[in-house]
Short mmCIF file of C-alpha atoms in Angstrom, two decimals:
data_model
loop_
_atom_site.label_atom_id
_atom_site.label_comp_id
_atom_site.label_asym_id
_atom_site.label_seq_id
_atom_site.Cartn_x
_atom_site.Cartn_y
_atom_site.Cartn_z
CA UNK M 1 0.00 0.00 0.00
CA UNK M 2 1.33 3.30 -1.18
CA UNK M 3 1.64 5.87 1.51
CA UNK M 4 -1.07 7.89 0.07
CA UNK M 5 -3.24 4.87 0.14
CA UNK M 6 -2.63 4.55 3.90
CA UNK M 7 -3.15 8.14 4.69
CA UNK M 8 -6.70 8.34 2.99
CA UNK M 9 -8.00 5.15 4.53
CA UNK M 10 -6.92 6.54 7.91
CA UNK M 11 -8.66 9.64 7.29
CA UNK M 12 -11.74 7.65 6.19
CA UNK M 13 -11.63 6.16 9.70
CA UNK M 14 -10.65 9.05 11.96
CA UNK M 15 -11.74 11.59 10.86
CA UNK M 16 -15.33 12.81 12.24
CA UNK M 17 -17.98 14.17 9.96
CA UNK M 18 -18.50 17.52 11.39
CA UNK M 19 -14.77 17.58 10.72
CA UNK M 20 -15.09 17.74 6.87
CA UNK M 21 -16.47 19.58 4.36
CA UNK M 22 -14.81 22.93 5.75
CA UNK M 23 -17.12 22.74 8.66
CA UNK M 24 -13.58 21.64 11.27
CA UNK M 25 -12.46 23.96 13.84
CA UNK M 26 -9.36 24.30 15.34
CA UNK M 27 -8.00 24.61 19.05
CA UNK M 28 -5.34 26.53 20.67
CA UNK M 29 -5.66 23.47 23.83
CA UNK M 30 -4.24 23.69 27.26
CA UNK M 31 -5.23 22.89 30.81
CA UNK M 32 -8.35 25.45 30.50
CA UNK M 33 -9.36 24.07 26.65
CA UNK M 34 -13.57 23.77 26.03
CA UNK M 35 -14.88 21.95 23.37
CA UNK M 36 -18.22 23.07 22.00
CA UNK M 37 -18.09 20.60 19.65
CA UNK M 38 -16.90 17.11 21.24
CA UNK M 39 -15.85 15.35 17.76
CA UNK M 40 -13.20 18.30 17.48
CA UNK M 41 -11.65 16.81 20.58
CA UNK M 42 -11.81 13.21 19.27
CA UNK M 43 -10.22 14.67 16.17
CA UNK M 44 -7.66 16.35 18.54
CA UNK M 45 -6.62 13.11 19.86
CA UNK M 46 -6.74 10.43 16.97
CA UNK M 47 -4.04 13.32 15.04
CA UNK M 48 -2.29 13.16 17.91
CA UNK M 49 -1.90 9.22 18.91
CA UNK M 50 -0.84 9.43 15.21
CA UNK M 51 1.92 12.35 15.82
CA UNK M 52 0.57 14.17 12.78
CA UNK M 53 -0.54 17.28 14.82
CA UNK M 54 3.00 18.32 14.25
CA UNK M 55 3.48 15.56 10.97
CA UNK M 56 7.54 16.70 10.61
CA UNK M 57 8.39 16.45 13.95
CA UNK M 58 10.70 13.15 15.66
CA UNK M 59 8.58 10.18 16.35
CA UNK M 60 10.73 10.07 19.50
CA UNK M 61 8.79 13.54 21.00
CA UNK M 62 5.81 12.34 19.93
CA UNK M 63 5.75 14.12 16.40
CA UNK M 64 5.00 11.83 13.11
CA UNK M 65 8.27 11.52 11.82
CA UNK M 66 7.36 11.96 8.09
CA UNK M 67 9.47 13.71 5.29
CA UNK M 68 8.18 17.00 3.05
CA UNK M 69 6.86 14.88 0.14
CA UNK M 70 5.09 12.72 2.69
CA UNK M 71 4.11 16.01 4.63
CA UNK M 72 2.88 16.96 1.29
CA UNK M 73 0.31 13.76 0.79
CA UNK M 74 -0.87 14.27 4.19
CA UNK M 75 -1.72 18.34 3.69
CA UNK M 76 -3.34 17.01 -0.02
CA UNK M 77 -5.33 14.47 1.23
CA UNK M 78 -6.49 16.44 4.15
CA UNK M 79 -7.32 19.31 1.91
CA UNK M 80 -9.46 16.45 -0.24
CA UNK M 81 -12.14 16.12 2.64
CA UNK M 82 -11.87 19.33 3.78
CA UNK M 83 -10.52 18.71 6.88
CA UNK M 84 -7.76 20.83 8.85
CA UNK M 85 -5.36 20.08 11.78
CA UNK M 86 -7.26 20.26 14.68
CA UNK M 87 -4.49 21.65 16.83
CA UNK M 88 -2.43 25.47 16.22
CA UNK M 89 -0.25 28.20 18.82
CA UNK M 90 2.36 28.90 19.74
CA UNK M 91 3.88 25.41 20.79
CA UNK M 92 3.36 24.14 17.17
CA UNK M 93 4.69 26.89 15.12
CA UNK M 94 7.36 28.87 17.13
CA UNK M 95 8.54 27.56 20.87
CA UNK M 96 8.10 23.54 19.45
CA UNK M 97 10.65 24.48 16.75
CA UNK M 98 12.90 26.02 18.67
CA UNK M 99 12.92 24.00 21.05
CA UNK M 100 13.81 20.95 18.66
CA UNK M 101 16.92 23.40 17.66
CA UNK M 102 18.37 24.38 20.50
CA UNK M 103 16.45 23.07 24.12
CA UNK M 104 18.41 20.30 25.85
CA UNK M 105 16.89 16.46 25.68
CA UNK M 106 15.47 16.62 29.36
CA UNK M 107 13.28 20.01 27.99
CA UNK M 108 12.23 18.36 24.14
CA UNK M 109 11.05 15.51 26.15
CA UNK M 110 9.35 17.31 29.45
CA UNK M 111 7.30 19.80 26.27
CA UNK M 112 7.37 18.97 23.08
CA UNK M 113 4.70 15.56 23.39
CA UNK M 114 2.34 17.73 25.54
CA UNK M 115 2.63 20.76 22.44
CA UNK M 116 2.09 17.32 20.07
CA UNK M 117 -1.24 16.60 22.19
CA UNK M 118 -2.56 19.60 23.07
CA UNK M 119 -1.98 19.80 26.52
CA UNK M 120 -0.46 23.49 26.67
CA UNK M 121 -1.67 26.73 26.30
CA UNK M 122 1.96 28.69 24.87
CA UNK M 123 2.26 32.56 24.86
CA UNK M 124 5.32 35.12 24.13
CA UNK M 125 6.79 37.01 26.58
CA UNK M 126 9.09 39.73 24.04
CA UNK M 127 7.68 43.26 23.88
CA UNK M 128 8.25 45.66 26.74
CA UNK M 129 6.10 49.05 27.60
CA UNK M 130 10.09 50.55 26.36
CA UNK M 131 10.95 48.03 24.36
CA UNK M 132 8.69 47.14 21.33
CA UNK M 133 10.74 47.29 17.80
CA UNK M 134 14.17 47.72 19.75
CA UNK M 135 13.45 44.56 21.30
CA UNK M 136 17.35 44.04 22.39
CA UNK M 137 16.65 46.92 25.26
CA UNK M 138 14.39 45.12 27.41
CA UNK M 139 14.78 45.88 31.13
CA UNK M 140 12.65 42.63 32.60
CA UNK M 141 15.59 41.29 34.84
CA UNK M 142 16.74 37.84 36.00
CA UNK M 143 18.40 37.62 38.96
CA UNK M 144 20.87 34.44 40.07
CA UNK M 145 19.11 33.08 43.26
CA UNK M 146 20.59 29.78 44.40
CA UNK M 147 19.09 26.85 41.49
CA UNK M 148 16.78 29.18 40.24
CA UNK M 149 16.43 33.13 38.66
CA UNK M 150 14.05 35.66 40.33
CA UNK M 151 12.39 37.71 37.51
CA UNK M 152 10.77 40.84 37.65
CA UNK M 153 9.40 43.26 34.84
CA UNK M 154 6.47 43.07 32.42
CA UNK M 155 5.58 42.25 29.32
CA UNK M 156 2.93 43.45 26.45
CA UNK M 157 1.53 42.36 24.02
CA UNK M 158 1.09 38.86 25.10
CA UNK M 159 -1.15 37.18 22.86
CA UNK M 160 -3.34 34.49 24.84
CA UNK M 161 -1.68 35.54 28.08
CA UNK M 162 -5.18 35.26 30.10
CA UNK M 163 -5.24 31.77 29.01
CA UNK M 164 -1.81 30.83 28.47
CA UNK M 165 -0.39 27.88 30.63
CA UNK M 166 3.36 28.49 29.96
CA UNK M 167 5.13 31.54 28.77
CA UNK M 168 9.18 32.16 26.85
CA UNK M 169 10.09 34.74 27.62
CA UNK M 170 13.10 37.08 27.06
CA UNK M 171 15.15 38.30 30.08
CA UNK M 172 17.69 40.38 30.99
CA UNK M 173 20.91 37.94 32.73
CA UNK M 174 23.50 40.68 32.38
CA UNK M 175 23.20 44.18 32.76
CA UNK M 176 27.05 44.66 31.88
CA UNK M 177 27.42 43.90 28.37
CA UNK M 178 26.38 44.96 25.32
CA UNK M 179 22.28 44.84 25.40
CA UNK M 180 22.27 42.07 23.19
CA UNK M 181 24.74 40.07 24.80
CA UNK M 182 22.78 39.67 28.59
CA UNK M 183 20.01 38.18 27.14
CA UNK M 184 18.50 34.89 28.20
CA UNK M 185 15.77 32.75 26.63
CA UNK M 186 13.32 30.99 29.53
CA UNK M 187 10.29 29.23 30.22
CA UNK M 188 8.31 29.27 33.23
CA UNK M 189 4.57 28.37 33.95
CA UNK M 190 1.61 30.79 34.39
CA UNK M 191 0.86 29.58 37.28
CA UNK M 192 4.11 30.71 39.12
CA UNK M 193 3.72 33.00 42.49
CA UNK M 194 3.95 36.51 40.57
CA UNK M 195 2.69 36.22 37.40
CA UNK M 196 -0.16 38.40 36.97
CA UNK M 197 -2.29 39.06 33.65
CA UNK M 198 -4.48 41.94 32.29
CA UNK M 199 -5.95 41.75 29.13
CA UNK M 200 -6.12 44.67 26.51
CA UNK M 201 -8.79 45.69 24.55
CA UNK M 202 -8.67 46.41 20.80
CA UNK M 203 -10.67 48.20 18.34
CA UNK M 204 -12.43 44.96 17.21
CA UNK M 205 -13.55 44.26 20.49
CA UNK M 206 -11.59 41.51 21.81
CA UNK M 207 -8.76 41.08 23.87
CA UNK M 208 -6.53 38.72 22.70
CA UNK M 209 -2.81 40.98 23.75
CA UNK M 210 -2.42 41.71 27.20
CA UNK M 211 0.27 42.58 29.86
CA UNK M 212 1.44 40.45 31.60
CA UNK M 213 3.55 41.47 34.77
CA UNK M 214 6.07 39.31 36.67
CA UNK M 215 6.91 40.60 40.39
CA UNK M 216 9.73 37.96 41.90
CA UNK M 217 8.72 34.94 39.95
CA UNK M 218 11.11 32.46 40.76
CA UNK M 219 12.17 30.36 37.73
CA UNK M 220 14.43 26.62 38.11
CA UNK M 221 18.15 27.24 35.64
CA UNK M 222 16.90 24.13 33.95
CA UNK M 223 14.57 26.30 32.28
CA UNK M 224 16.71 28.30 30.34
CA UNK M 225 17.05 27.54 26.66
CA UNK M 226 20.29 27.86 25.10
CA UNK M 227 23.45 29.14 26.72
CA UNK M 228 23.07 31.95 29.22
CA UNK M 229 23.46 35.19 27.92
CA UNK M 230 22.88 34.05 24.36
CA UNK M 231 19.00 33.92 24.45
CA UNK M 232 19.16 36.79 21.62
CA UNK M 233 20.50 33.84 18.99
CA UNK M 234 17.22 31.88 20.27
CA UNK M 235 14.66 34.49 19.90
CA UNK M 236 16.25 35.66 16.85
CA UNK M 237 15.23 32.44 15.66
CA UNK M 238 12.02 31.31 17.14
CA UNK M 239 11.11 34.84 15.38
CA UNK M 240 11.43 33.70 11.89
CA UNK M 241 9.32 31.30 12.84
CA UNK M 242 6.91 33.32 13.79
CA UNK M 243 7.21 35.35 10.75
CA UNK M 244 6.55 32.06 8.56
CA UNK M 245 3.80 31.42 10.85
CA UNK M 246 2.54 34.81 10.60
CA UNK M 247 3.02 34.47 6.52
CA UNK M 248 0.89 31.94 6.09
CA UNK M 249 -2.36 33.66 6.52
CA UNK M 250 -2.57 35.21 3.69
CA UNK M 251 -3.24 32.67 1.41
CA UNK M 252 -5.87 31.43 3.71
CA UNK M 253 -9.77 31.73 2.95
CA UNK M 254 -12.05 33.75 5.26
CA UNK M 255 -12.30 32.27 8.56
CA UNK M 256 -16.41 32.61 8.74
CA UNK M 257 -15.83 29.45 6.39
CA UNK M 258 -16.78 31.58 3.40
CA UNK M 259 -14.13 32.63 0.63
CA UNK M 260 -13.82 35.41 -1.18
CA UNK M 261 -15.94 33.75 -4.42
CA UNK M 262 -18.37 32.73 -2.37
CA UNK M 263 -19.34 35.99 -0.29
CA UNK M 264 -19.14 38.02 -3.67
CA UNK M 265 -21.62 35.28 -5.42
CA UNK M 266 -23.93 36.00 -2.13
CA UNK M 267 -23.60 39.63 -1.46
CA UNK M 268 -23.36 40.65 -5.14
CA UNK M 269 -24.97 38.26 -7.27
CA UNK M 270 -24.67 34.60 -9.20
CA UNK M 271 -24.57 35.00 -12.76
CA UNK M 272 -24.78 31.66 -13.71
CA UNK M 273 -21.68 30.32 -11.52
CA UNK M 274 -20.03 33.45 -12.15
CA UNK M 275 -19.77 36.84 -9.97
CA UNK M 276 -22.53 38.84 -11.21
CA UNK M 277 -20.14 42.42 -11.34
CA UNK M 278 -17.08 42.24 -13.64
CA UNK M 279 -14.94 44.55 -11.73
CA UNK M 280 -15.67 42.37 -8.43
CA UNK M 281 -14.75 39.22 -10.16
CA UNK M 282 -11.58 40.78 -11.74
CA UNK M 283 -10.85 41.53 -8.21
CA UNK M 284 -11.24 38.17 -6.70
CA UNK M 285 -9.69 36.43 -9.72
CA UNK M 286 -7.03 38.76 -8.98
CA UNK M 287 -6.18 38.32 -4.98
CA UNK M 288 -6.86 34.60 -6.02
CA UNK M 289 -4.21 34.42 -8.28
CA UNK M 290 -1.49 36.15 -6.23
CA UNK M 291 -2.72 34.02 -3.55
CA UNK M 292 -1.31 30.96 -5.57
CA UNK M 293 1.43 32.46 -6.61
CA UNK M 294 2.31 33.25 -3.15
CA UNK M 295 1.49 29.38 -1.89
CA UNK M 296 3.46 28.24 -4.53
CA UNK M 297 6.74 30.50 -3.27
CA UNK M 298 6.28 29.50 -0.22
CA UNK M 299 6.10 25.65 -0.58
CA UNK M 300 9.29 25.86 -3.09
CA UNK M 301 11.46 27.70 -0.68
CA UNK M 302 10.50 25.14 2.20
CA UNK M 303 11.10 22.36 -0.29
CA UNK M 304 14.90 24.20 -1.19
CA UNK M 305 15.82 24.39 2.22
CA UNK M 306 17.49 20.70 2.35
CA UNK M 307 17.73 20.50 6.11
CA UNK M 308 13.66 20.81 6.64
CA UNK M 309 14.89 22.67 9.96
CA UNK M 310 15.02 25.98 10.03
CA UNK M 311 13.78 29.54 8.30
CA UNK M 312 15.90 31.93 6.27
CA UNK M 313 15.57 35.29 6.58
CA UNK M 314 12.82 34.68 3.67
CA UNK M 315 10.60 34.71 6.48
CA UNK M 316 10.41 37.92 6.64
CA UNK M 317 9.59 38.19 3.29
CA UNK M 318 6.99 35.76 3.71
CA UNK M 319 5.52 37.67 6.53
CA UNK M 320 5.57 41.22 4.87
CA UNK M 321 3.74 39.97 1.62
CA UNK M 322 1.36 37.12 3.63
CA UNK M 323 -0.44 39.76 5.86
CA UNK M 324 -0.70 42.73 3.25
CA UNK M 325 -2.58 39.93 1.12
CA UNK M 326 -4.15 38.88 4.09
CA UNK M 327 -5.17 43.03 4.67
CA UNK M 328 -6.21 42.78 1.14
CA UNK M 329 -8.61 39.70 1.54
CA UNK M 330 -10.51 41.77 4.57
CA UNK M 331 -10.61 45.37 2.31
CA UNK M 332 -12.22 43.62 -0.89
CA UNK M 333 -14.12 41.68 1.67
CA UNK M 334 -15.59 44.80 2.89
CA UNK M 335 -16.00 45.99 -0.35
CA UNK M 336 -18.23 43.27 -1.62
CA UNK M 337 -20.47 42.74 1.71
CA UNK M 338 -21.04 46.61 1.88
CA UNK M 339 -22.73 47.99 4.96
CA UNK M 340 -23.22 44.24 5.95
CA UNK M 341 -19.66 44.30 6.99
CA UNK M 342 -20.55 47.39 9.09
CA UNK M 343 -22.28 46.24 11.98
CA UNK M 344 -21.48 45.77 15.42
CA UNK M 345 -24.38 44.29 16.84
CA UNK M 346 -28.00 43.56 16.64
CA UNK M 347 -30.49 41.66 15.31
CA UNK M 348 -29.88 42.95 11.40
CA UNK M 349 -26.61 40.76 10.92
CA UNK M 350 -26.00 37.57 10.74
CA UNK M 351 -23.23 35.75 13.09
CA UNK M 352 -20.65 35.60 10.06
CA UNK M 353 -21.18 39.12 9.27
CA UNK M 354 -20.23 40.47 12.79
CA UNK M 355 -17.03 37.78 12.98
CA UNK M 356 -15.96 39.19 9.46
CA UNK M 357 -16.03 42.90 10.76
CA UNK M 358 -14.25 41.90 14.20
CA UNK M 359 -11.55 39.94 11.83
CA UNK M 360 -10.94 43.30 9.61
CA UNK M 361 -10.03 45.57 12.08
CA UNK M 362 -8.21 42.64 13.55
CA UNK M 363 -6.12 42.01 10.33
CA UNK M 364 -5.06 45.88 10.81
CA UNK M 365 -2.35 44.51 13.49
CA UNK M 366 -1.21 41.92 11.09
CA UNK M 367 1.49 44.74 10.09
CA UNK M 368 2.77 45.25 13.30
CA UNK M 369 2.77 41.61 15.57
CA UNK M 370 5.77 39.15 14.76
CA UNK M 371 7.71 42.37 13.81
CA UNK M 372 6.31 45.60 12.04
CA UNK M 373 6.36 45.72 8.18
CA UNK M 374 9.06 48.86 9.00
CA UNK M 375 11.57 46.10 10.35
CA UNK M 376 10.83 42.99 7.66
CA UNK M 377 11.79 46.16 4.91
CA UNK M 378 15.05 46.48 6.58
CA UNK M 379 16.29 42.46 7.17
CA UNK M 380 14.95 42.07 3.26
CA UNK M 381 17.31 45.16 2.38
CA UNK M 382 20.02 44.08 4.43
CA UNK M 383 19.86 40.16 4.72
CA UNK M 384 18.15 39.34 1.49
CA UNK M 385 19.17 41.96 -1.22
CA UNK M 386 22.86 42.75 0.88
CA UNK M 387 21.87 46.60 0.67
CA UNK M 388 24.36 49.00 2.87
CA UNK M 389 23.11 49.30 6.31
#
């Protein structure tokens, strides 16, 4: 049996109905996860008894072990039903990698199965009130106490903070060297004595950043990633990560379930399969097209990279283009729903309608999280096209 065989008779088996046909959610997990839908949570756990809710990573940390071009069968055959992985964060696309890269064998195997299986809730502890895209002058210290550091500062920005389980987290080691040389990378749990959370409010209404402030949370050495002092070479790293994470959305359809085609067929009109206005369907054809073009750039500079490890400084590329296209999606989105994309509440929209306006003034952030389009212009000029600084 060819491995594509195998892979679409597991799916066949495993994979719930409400799980197909576009209809499958996704969760971010941890200790404080809800399902609404239970068969999402079966899904959940049949992915990850097979290691393919992270399909590339070792067998031996509960990942599935596979190669690209079997990655590739898997992602196809998935995309056949309709189905997606039923697992995303932080732990799968930016602290799991890194961790593979540089944590030590006692921290792959204490975090990366429980990332595999949804167990933890991961957020980012980078940004500082003073310190957002001169990220090497953050002040959040770690003081040497006996086995373990004693950290105190704050953090913004944290995305999922309020429901985070663990945190990495940038600190401050050395206050004597250069500011990018007293830099450690470490992990500690939410849960710690001193670890306090406020959420912050955005323009769309929800609250997904927040600061986070840490007031003599005492942290075991263990926990440090990397040498001491050298956590700049780590987060350097798990950001291009993020960036490729980050990247990705924009070839991505709208996440009411409803792509571009399909809201312009409903809002504007069906002309026989067709978008009823021509300049509306030039425009989807259009984003559609670059969309692609984009997926195809993407997959052919993962498929170049012959270690299957880690990002280039393409990621940044990748993450400037992915969320202006991503941008884009939400503007023509608004321009083909009209004052249906207006509302904010009420009985005169429909549940989609509301998520789609929340989601456009959410995508107006896409330029700044993961590094603001202002920095990704400067590492392509410098790192990519080897312009003078």
């Amino acid at each position: 049996m060819s491995f594509r065989e195998e892979v679409r008779d597991w799916l066949e088996d495993n994979c719930p109905p409400s799980m197909r046909d576009g209809k499958a959610g996704s969760t971010g997990g941890g200790r404080r996860a809800t399902y609404p839908n239970p068969e999402l949570k079966v899904w959940l756990d049949r992915m990850a008894e097979r290691g393919w809710t992270a399909p590339m990573w070792p067998s031996a940390y509960g990942g599935g072990g596979l190669d690209r071009d079997q990655n590739n069968v898997l992602n196809e055959e998935m995309r056949r039903i309709g189905t997606n992985y039923p697992h995303s964060g932080m732990g799968l696309s930016m602290i799991g990698p890194a961790l593979l890269e540089f944590g030590t064998e006692e921290q792959k195997r204490e975090h990366l199965p429980k990332i595999v299986r949804g167990d933890i809730w991961w957020c980012q502890g980078y940004s500082e009130p003073g310190s957002g895209s001169d990220l090497a002058s953050l002040q959040t210290k770690a003081v040497e106490d006996g086995d373990d550091y004693v950290i105190n500062g704050s953090k913004i920005w944290t995305s999922g903070a309020n429901f985070a389980d663990w945190m990495f987290c940038l600190v401050r080691t050395n206050p004597d060297v250069s500011k990018h040389e007293g830099i450690s990378f470490i992990l500690f749990d939410m849960e710690t004595p001193g670890v306090s959370v406020k959420p912050i409010k955005l323009i769309s209404g929800m609250s997904p950043f927040c600061q986070t402030f840490l007031d003599d949370v005492r942290v075991p050495k263990r926990n440090v990633v990397g040498e001491l002092n050298q956590g700049w070479t780590v987060g350097k790293r798990l950001l291009q990560y993020e960036r490729t994470s980050i990247g990705g959305m924009g070839g991505s359809t709208a996440r009411t379930g409803y792509g571009l085609a399909e809201l312009a067929k409903r809002y504007v009109g069906d002309d026989d399969g067709r978008i009823a206005d021509p300049t509306t369907r030039a425009d989807v054809i259009e984003h559609r097209i670059t969309d692609i073009a984009y997926g195809l750039t993407v997959r052919r500079s993962g498929e170049e990279m012959r270690s299957g490890k880690a990002p280039t400084f393409l990621s940044s590329m990748f993450k400037l283009y992915g969320t202006e296209q991503n941008k884009r999606r939400l503007d023509l989105s608004l321009d083909i729903m009209g004052s249906k994309m207006l509302g904010w509440e009420g009985d005169g929209f429909e549940p989609r309608e509301l998520g789609t306006t929340r989601e456009w003034l959410r995508s107006k952030a896409n330029s700044i999280e993961g590094g603001t389009s202002e920095v990704q212009l400067n590492i392509i000029a410098k790192r990519i096209l080897g312009l003078p600084d």
